[in-house]
XYZ file of C-alpha atoms in Angstrom:
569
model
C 54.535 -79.415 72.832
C 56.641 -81.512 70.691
C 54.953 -85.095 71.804
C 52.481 -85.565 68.658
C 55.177 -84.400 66.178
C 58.092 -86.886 67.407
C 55.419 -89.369 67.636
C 54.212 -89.170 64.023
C 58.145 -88.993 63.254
C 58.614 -92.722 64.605
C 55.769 -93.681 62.205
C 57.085 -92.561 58.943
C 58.387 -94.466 56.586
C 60.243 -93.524 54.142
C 58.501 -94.724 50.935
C 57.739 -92.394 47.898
C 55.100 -89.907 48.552
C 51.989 -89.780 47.022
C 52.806 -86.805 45.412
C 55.943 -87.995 43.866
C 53.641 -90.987 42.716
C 51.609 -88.723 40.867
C 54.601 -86.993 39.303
C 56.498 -90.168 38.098
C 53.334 -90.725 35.861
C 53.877 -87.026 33.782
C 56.807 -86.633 31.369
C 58.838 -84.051 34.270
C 59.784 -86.905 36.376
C 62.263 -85.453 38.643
C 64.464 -88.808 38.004
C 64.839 -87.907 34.707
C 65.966 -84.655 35.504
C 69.451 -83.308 33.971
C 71.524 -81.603 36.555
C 73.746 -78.774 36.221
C 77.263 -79.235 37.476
C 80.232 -77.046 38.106
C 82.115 -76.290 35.046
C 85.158 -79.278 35.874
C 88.066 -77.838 36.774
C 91.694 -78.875 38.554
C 94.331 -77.366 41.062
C 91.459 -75.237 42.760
C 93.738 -72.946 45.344
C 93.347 -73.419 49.183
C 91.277 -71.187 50.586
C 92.262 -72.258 54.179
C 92.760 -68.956 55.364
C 89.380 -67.228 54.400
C 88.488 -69.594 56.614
C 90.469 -69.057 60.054
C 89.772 -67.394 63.396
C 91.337 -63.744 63.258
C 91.140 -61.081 65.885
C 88.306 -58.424 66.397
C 89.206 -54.680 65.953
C 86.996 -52.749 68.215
C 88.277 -49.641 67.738
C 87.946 -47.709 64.653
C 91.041 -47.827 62.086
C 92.494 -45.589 59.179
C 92.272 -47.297 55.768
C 95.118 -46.581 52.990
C 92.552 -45.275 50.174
C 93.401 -46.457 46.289
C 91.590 -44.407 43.444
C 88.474 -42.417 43.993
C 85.645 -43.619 46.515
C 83.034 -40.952 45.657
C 82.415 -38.255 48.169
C 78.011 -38.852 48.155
C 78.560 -42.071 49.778
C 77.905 -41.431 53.153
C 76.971 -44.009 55.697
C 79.013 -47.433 56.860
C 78.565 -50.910 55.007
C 77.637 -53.954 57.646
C 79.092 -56.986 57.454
C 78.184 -60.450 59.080
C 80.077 -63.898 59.425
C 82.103 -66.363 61.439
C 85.121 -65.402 62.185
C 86.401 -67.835 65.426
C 86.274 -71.199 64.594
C 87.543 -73.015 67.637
C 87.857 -72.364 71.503
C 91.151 -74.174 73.073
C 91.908 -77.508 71.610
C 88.259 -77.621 69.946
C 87.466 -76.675 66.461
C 84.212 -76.136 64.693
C 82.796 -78.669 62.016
C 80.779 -76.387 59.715
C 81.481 -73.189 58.104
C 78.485 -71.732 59.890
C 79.098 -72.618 63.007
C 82.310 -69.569 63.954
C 81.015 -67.207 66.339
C 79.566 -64.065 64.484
C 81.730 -61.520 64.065
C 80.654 -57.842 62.876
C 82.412 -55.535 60.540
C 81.818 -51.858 59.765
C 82.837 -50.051 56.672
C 82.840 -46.533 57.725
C 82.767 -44.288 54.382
C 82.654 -40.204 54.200
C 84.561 -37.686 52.653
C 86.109 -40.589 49.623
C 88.014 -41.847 53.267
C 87.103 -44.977 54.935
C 87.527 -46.579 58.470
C 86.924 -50.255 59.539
C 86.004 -51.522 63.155
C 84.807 -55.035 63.840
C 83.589 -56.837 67.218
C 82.816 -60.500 68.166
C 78.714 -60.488 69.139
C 78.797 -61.109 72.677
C 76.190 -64.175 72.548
C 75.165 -66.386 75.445
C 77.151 -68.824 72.982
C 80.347 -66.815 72.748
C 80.595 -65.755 76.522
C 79.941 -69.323 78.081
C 82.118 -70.772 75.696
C 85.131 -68.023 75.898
C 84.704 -68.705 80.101
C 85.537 -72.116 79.453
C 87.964 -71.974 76.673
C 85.945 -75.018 74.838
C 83.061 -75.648 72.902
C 80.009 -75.685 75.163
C 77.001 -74.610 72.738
C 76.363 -76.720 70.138
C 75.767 -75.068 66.589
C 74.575 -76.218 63.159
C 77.293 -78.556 62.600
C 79.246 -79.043 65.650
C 77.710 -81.603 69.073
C 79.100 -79.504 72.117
C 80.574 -82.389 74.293
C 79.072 -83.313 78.134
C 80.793 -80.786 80.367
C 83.656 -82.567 82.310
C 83.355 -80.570 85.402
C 80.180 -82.250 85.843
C 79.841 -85.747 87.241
C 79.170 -88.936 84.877
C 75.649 -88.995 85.994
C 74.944 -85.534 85.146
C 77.146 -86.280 81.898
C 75.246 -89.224 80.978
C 71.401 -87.421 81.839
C 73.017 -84.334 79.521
C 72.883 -86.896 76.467
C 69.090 -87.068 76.592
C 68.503 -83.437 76.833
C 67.580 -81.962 73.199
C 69.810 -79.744 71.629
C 69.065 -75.837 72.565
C 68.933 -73.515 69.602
C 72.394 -71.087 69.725
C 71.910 -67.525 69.590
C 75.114 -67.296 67.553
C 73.738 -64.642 65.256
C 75.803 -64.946 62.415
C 74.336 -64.440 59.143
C 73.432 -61.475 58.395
C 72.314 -57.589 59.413
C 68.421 -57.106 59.364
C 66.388 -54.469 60.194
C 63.297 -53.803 62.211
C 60.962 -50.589 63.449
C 64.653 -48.587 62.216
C 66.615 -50.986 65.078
C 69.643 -52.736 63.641
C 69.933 -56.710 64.626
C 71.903 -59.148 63.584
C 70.271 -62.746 63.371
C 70.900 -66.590 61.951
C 67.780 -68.888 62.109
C 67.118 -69.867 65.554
C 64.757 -67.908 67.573
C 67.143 -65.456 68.691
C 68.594 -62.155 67.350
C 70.563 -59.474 69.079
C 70.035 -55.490 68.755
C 73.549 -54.203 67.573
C 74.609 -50.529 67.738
C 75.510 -49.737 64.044
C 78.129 -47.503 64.856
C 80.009 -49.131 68.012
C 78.928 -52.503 67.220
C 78.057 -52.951 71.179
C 75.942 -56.278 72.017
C 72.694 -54.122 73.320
C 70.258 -56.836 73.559
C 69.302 -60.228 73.341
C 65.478 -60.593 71.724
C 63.560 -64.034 71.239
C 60.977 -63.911 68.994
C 59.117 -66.973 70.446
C 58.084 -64.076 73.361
C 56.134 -61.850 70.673
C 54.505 -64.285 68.448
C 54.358 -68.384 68.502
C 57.758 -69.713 66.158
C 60.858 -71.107 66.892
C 62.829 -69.167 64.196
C 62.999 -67.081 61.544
C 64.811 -66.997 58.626
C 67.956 -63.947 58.554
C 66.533 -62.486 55.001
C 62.986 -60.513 55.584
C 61.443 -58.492 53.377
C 60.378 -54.912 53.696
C 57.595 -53.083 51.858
C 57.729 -49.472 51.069
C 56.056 -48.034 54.370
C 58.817 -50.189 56.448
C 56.566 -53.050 57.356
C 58.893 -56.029 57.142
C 57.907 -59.921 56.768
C 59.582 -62.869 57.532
C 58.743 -66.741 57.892
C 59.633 -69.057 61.185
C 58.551 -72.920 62.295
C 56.257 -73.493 64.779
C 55.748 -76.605 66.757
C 52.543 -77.366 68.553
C 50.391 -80.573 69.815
C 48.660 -80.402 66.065
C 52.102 -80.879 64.301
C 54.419 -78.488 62.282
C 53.914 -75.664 60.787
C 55.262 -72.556 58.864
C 54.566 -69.422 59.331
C 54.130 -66.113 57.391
C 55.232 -63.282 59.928
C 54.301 -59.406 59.523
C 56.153 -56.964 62.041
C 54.333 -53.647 61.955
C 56.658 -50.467 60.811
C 58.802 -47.908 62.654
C 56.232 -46.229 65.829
C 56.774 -43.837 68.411
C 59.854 -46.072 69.462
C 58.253 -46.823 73.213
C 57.380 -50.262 72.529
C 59.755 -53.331 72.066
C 60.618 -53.204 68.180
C 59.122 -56.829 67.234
C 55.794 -55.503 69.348
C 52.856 -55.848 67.127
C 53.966 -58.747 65.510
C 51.362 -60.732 63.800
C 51.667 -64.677 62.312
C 50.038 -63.222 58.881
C 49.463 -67.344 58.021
C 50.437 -70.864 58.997
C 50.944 -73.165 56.060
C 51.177 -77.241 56.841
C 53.937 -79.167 55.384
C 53.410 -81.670 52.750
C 54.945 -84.159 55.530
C 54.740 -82.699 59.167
C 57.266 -85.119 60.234
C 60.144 -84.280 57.960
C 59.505 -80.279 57.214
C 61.377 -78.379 54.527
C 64.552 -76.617 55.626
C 64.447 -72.767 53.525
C 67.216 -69.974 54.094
C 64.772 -67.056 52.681
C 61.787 -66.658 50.962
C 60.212 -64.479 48.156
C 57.941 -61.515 47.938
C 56.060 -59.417 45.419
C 53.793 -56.584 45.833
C 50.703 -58.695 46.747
C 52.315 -62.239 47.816
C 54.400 -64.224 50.007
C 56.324 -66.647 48.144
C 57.132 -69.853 50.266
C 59.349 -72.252 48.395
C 58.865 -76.151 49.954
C 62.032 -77.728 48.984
C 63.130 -81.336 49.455
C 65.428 -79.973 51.592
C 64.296 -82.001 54.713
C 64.445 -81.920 58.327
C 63.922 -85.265 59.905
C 62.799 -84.134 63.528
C 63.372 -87.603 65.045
C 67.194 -87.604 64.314
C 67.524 -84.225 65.387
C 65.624 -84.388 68.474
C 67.498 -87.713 69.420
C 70.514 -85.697 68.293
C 72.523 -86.118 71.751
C 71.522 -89.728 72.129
C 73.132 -90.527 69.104
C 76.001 -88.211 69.441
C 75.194 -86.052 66.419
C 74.811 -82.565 65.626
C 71.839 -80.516 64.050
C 72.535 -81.085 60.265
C 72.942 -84.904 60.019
C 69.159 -84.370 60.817
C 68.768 -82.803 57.167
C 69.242 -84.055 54.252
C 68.228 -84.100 50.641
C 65.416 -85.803 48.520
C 65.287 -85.725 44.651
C 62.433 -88.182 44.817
C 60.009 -85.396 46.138
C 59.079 -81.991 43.815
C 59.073 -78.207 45.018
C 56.342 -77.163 46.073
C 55.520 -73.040 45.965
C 52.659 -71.580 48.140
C 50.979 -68.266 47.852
C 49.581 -66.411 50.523
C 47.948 -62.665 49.925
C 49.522 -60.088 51.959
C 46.291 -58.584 52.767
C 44.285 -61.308 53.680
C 46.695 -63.171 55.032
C 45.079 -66.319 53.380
C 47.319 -69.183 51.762
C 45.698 -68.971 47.732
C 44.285 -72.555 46.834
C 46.321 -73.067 44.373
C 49.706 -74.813 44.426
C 52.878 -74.498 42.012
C 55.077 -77.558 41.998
C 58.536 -78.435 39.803
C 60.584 -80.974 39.711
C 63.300 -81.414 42.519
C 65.283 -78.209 43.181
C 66.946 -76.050 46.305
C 67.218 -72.245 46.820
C 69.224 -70.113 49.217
C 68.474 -66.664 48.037
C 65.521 -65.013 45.522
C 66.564 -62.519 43.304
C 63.378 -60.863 42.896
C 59.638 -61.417 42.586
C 56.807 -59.087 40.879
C 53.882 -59.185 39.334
C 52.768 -58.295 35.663
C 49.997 -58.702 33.259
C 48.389 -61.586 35.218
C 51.768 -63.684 35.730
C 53.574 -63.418 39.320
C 57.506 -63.809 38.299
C 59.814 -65.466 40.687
C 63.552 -64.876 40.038
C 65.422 -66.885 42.214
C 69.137 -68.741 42.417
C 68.522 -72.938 42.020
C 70.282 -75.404 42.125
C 69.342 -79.040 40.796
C 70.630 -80.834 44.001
C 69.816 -79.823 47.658
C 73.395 -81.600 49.194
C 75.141 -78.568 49.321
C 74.649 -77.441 52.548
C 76.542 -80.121 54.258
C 79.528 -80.049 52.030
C 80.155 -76.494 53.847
C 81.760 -78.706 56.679
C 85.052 -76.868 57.358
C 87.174 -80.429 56.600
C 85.923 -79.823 53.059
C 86.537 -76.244 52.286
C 89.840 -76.849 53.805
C 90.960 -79.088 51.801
C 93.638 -78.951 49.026
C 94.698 -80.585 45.640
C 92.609 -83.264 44.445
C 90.587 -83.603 46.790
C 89.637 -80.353 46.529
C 89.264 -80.716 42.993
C 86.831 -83.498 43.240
C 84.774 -82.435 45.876
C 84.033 -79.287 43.812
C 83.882 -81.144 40.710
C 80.835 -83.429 42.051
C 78.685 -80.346 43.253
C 75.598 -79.030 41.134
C 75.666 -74.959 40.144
C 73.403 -72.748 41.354
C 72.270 -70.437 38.508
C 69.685 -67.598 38.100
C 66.054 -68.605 37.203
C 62.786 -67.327 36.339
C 59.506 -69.442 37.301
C 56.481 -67.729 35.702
C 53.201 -68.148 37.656
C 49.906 -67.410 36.348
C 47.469 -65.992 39.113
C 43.894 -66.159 37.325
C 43.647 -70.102 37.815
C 39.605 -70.621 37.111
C 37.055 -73.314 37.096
C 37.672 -72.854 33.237
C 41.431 -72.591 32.929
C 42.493 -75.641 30.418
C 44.315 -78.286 31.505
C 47.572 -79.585 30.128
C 48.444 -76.455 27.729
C 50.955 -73.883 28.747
C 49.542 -71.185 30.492
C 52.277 -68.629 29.693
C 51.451 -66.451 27.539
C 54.333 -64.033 27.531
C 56.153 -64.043 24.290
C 59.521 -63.294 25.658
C 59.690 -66.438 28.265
C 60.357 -69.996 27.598
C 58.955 -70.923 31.158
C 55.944 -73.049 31.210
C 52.925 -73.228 33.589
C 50.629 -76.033 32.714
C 47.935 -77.358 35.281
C 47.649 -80.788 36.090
C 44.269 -80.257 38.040
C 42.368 -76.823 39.202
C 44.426 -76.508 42.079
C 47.790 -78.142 41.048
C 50.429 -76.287 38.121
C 53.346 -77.878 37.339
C 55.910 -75.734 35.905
C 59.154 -75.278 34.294
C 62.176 -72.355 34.204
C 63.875 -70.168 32.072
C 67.261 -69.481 32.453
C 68.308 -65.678 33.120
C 71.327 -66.396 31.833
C 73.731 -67.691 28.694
C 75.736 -70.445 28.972
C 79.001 -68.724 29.528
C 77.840 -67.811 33.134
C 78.710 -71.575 33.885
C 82.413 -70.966 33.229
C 82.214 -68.722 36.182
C 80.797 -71.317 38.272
C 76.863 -70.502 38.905
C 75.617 -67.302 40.425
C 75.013 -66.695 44.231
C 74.099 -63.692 46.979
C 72.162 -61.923 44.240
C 71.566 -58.621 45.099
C 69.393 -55.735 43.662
C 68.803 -51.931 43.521
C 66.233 -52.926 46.497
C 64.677 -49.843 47.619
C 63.430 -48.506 44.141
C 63.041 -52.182 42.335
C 62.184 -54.683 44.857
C 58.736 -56.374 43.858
C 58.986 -54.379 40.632
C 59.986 -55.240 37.098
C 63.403 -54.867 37.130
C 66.318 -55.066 34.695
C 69.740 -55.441 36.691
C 70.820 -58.533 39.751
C 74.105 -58.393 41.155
C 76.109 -61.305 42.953
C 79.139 -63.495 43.025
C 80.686 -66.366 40.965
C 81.568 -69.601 42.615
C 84.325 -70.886 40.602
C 86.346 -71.671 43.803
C 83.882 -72.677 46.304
C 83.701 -68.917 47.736
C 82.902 -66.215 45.732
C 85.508 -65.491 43.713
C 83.938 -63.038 40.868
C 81.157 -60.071 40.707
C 79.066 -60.348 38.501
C 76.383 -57.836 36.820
C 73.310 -59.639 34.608
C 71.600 -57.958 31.905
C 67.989 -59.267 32.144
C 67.066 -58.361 29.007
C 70.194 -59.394 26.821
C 71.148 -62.299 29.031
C 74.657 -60.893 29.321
C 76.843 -60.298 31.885
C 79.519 -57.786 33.470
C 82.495 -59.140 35.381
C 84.452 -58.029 38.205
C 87.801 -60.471 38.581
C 91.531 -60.782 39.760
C 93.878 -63.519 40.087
C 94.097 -64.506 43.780
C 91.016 -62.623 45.313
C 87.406 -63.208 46.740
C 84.934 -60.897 47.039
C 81.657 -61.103 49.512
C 78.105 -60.791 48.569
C 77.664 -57.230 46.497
C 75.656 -54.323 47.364
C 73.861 -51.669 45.643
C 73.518 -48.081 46.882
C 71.965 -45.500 44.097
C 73.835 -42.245 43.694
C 71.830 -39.341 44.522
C 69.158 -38.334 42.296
C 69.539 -41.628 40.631
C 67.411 -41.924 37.357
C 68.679 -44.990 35.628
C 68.582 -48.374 37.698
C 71.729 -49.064 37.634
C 73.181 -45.291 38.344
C 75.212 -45.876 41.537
C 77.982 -47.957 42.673
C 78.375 -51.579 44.127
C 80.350 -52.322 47.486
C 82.090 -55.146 47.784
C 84.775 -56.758 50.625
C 87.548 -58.400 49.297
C 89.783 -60.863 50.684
C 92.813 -63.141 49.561
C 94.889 -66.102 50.624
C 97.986 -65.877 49.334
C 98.859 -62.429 51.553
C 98.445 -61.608 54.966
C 96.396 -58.111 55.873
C 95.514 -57.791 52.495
C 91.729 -57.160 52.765
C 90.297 -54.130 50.827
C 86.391 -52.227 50.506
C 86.015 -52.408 47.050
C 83.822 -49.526 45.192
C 82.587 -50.658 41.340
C 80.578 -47.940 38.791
C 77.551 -49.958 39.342
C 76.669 -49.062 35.624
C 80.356 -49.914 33.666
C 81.420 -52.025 36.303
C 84.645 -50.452 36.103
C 86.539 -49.952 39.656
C 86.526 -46.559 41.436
C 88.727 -47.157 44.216
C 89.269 -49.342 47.002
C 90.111 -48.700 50.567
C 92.920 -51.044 52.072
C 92.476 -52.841 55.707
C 95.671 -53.233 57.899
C 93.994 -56.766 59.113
C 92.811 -60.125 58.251
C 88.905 -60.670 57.707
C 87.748 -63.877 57.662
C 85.120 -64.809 54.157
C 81.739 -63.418 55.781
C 77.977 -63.974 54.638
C 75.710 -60.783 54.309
C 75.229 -57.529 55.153
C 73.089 -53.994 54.627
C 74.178 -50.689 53.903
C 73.554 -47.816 56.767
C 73.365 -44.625 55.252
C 73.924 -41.386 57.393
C 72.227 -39.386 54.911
């Protein structure tokens, strides 16, 4: 299935593209590009032990409650993240790479309980039998087992490198079923309330990908979307993937899915590596980074004795490309949005208005970032610590403005944005190619609190709508180690911060009968270094940012990813 990909992989070269060719000749050439870089800063803390194996708590236990947790919020915050980061005497390279481990928030009555359970994976069951590493993940080569003979060793070297079903990014659901997922082809069905292991599902047995991203979208009437790769005799491809909503519950929950559209990379060879993608009310938004994948290195991964991500890497010589495709139609639109060289973990929020589809997204001028999460590097202290962090760009909040009524009569080279409040640009260079530029959606003081990441939203009422509030965490310290609340429409900011502690990815939940956007209250797990069982559930007036109360955990949680909110009302 692979042959004709790996085959075209050998044949590449790796001169400029002929669409960076074109771009070198217009004023945006991406080498003249200014990046953004951390605010510098020195004697960064070590944040050793966010990152450290801890044990799971399977049972449910009493938190010590601070303050007021309102008594509407009923329902149990989900968590997702590594938390075991080496099996006997071997230890995980990569920060993504700890077996997941699932927490559970409980919250009712203003009183809180907390429960959290490894995912019982293929991964974490063969390697727990062994007591070593014997799935390889993102970052880490699982060695040749040595209770085989050398022969078998040696033959186990040419074998390619089987996706993990490690699931441990984030909670996602589908048809009303609660998973938890990463990127490979493989998710697991998760009780919400136990946190039991219920099922292993591979999505390569309902539709033809090999993964899908752990951040789908879901309109209104609970039909989700997500995107996965594909890899057939014609080459590469990405896919656009609609799951049909909630039934009678007697099928499978991913039966029905449909591959909505298959877009071709710009080099089949060397595909883009994306975390998530966008969506507004009529569109798919798939961002092409130069974030690539070369699939000869990681196919010949074993060979060489190297693990899944020194396969990727990042290339400033090549722009971003984004792709349309109508929701309804299911067809890619024929024209293409570049900019100059930029990467993306998370969007913020897309929508459409007055002709113009907006895409509010977190970007960062540099694309490296995803292999300084090795665990060597976060681990680190002092200086080094100081200069590692010092050298990385910021991701910050931007808005691309896209106009959708592209004619045979459109002008070329003039700014096609219209909208008085934006300072984002949209010129075409042809009929079918725009080049354009951001605005920030932000002042410069966010820098000081080192960029803006897991942006998060009042979802269920203003996803794919114009909106007016995003939610997510400073980076100041490599982790998150700020909340933060943007204004869209003064460009300021609320903050959330305390000497000594890190808080995870925010989330919204309205308060009933909710008329304002921001009436309701933001979650948020905190964790520290400097003192053992320290964690705490922290609950923020979404609208003053002011704390409410926070719910104390007898135990140590390691610094997790994502998670959704599952409310009992």
């Amino acid at each position: 299935m692979l042959t004709s990909v790996f085959k075209d992989a050998f044949r590449t070269s790796k001169g400029c593209s002929h669409l960076y060719r074109m771009s070198c000749r217009k004023p945006q050439n991406v080498a003249a590009a200014q990046k953004t870089y951390f605010t510098k800063v020195h004697g960064l803390p070590n944040i050793t032990p966010l990152l450290s194996s801890v044990e799971e708590t399977p049972d449910p236990i009493p938190t010590t409650v601070k303050g007021n947790i309102p008594t509407w919020i009923r329902g149990s915050l989900l968590r997702n993240g590594p938390g075991k980061f080496e099996f006997g005497n071997q230890h995980y390279n990569h920060w993504f790479d700890g077996m997941a481990l699932m927490h559970r928030f409980r919250i009712e009555d203003g009183q809180v309980t907390y429960r959290s359970r490894f995912l019982r994976s293929d991964s974490y069951k063969q390697n727990s039998e062994r007591n070593r590493i014997m799935v390889s993940e993102f970052g880490t080569l699982a060695l040749p087992d040595p209770c085989k003979n050398i022969f078998q060793r040696f033959l186990s070297r040419f074998e390619i490198i089987k996706p993990t079903d490690n699931a441990s990014v984030n909670f996602v659901k589908y048809n009303g079923d609660y998973y938890v997922s990463t990127e490979t082809n493989y998710m697991h069905r998760v009780d919400p309330e136990t946190l039991e292991s219920k099922q292993k599902v591979d999505w390569s047995k309902f539709i033809a990908v090999n993964g899908a991203t752990a951040h789908p979208h879901t309109d209104p009437d609970g039909t989700a979307y997500n995107m996965g790769n594909s890899y057939r005799n014609k080459g590469v491809f990405y896919n656009i993937i609609r799951v049909p909503p909630e039934t009678d519950g007697s099928n499978d929950t991913l039966e029905g899915a449909k591959i909505l559209c298959s877009i071709a990379p710009h080099d089949k060879s060397k595909p883009s590596y994306y975390h998530s993608f966008g969506m507004s009310e009529n569109y798919v938004v798939f961002i092409e980074q130069p974030i690539k994948m070369d699939l000869f290195k990681i196919v010949t991964g074993k060979i060489r004795g190297k693990s899944l991500n020194e396969g990727i890497y990042w290339d400033p010589n090549q722009e971003t490309i984004f792709h349309l495709i109508d929701k309804q139609t299911g067809k890619e639109m024929p024209v293409k949005y570049y900019t100059k060289a930029m990467s993306t973990f998370h969007q913020i929020n897309a929508f459409e208005q007055d002709g113009f589809l907006m895409l509010d997204m977190c970007c960062s001028d540099d694309g490296q970032a995803i292999n300084n999460f090795l665990l060597q590097n976060l681990r680190q202290s002092g200086d080094a610590l100081d200069e590692m962090y010092n050298t990385m760009c910021q991701p910050l909040p931007r808005r691309f403005v896209l106009p959708l009524n592209i004619t045979s009569e459109t002008p070329m080279e003039q700014n096609l944005n219209t909208r008085q409040d934006s300072t984002a640009t949209a010129v075409c260079r042809t009929k079918k190619q725009v080049f354009c530029t951001f605005e920030d959606l932000h002042g410069e003081d966010l820098k000081d609190y080192g960029g803006f990441e897991f942006p998060h939203i009042n979802y269920a009422k203003y996803n794919t709508k114009p909106y007016r509030y995003f939610y997510g965490c400073g980076f100041r310290h490599l982790v998150g180690d700020s909340l933060i609340k943007m204004d869209l429409e003064s460009k300021k900011f609320k903050v959330w911060r305390q000497p000594d502690l890190y808080p995870s990815e925010p989330v919204f939940i309205p308060s009933p009968n909710a008329e304002e956007e921001d009436d309701g209250v933001i979650l948020s797990v905190i964790i520290t270094p400097v003192k053992d069982k320290s964690t705490f559930l922290l609950v923020l007036d979404a609208k003053t940012f002011e704390e409410l109360g926070r719910a104390e955990v007898p135990v140590n949680i390691p610094y997790g990813f994502h998670g959704v909110f599952n409310s009992s009302e």
